[in-house]
Tab-separated table of C-alpha atoms in Angstrom:
chain	number	residue	atom	x	y	z
A	1	MET	CA	28.995	118.732	-35.279
A	2	ASP	CA	26.411	118.354	-38.162
A	3	LEU	CA	24.955	115.028	-37.961
A	4	LYS	CA	23.324	113.376	-40.969
A	5	GLU	CA	21.057	110.425	-41.350
A	6	LEU	CA	22.894	107.371	-42.689
A	7	VAL	CA	20.355	104.631	-42.409
A	8	SER	CA	17.344	103.476	-40.119
A	9	THR	CA	15.923	99.994	-39.183
A	10	SER	CA	13.724	98.263	-36.630
A	11	ASN	CA	15.444	94.912	-36.949
A	12	LEU	CA	17.572	94.364	-33.708
A	13	ALA	CA	20.039	92.266	-35.882
A	14	ASP	CA	20.416	95.006	-38.365
A	15	ILE	CA	21.196	97.557	-35.421
A	16	ALA	CA	23.843	95.360	-33.906
A	17	LEU	CA	25.596	94.886	-37.501
A	18	ILE	CA	25.428	98.397	-38.318
A	19	LYS	CA	26.902	99.448	-34.758
A	20	SER	CA	29.568	96.813	-35.231
A	21	LEU	CA	30.509	98.140	-38.757
A	22	LEU	CA	30.632	101.744	-37.713
A	23	ASP	CA	32.651	100.892	-34.624
A	24	SER	CA	35.200	98.858	-36.617
A	25	GLU	CA	35.873	101.782	-38.736
A	26	ALA	CA	35.938	104.322	-35.730
A	27	ILE	CA	33.077	106.320	-37.232
A	28	PHE	CA	31.349	108.202	-34.567
A	29	TYR	CA	27.698	107.669	-34.773
A	30	LEU	CA	24.315	108.372	-32.726
A	31	ALA	CA	21.746	105.640	-32.831
A	32	GLN	CA	18.818	107.923	-32.081
A	33	GLY	CA	15.783	106.121	-30.637
A	34	GLU	CA	17.837	103.025	-29.659
A	35	ASN	CA	16.522	102.927	-26.027
A	36	PHE	CA	12.873	103.761	-26.961
A	37	HIS	CA	12.909	101.233	-29.726
A	38	LEU	CA	13.544	98.421	-27.320
A	39	LEU	CA	10.410	99.264	-25.328
A	40	ARG	CA	8.073	99.819	-28.616
A	41	PRO	CA	9.791	98.562	-31.607
A	42	LEU	CA	7.061	99.042	-34.104
A	43	ILE	CA	6.504	102.822	-33.302
A	44	GLU	CA	9.717	104.099	-34.759
A	45	PRO	CA	12.991	102.810	-36.294
A	46	VAL	CA	16.435	103.347	-34.839
A	47	ARG	CA	18.021	106.129	-36.938
A	48	PHE	CA	21.755	106.176	-37.398
A	49	LEU	CA	23.257	109.495	-37.613
A	50	VAL	CA	26.952	110.236	-38.479
A	51	SER	CA	28.833	113.322	-39.041
A	52	GLU	CA	28.886	115.088	-42.468
A	53	ALA	CA	32.580	114.646	-42.706
A	54	ASP	CA	32.105	110.597	-42.223
A	55	LEU	CA	29.056	110.242	-44.437
A	56	ASP	CA	31.113	109.485	-47.594
A	57	ARG	CA	33.160	106.696	-45.614
A	58	ALA	CA	29.914	105.200	-43.749
A	59	LYS	CA	27.652	104.907	-46.842
A	60	PRO	CA	29.733	102.377	-48.706
A	61	LEU	CA	29.930	100.219	-45.536
A	62	ILE	CA	26.046	100.140	-45.312
A	63	GLU	CA	25.690	99.613	-49.009
A	64	SER	CA	28.226	96.517	-48.825
A	65	ILE	CA	26.040	94.526	-46.418
A	66	ARG	CA	22.739	92.594	-46.868
A	67	LEU	CA	20.466	93.905	-44.039
A	68	SER	CA	17.798	91.424	-42.614
A	69	TYR	CA	14.047	91.777	-42.138
A	70	GLY	CA	12.208	94.959	-41.094
A	71	PRO	CA	11.574	98.476	-42.342
A	72	LEU	CA	14.768	99.979	-43.750
A	73	VAL	CA	15.481	103.572	-44.969
A	74	HIS	CA	18.766	104.639	-46.648
A	75	SER	CA	18.989	108.405	-46.200
A	76	SER	CA	19.912	110.702	-49.091
A	77	GLY	CA	21.881	112.666	-46.571
A	78	ASP	CA	19.791	115.917	-47.026
A	79	GLU	CA	17.993	115.802	-43.863
A	80	ASP	CA	19.401	117.852	-40.791
A	81	ALA	CA	19.611	116.130	-37.435
């Protein structure tokens, strides 16, 4: 499965919201760095990776919400996981 980065954030509220949205649409995702982020949140954000096939469904979900405080990166989808 080819995974692409959807979004990354360091904010715990954003992480929970993104997970909830993706779960509600049955979009498989990998929250890369989630466990490490809990130990050292300022080192690296949590990166949400989704399959290339689900990227077009997932992007509008993220774009439709107003995410909270913290570094946030919307991926162009060009990076390989």
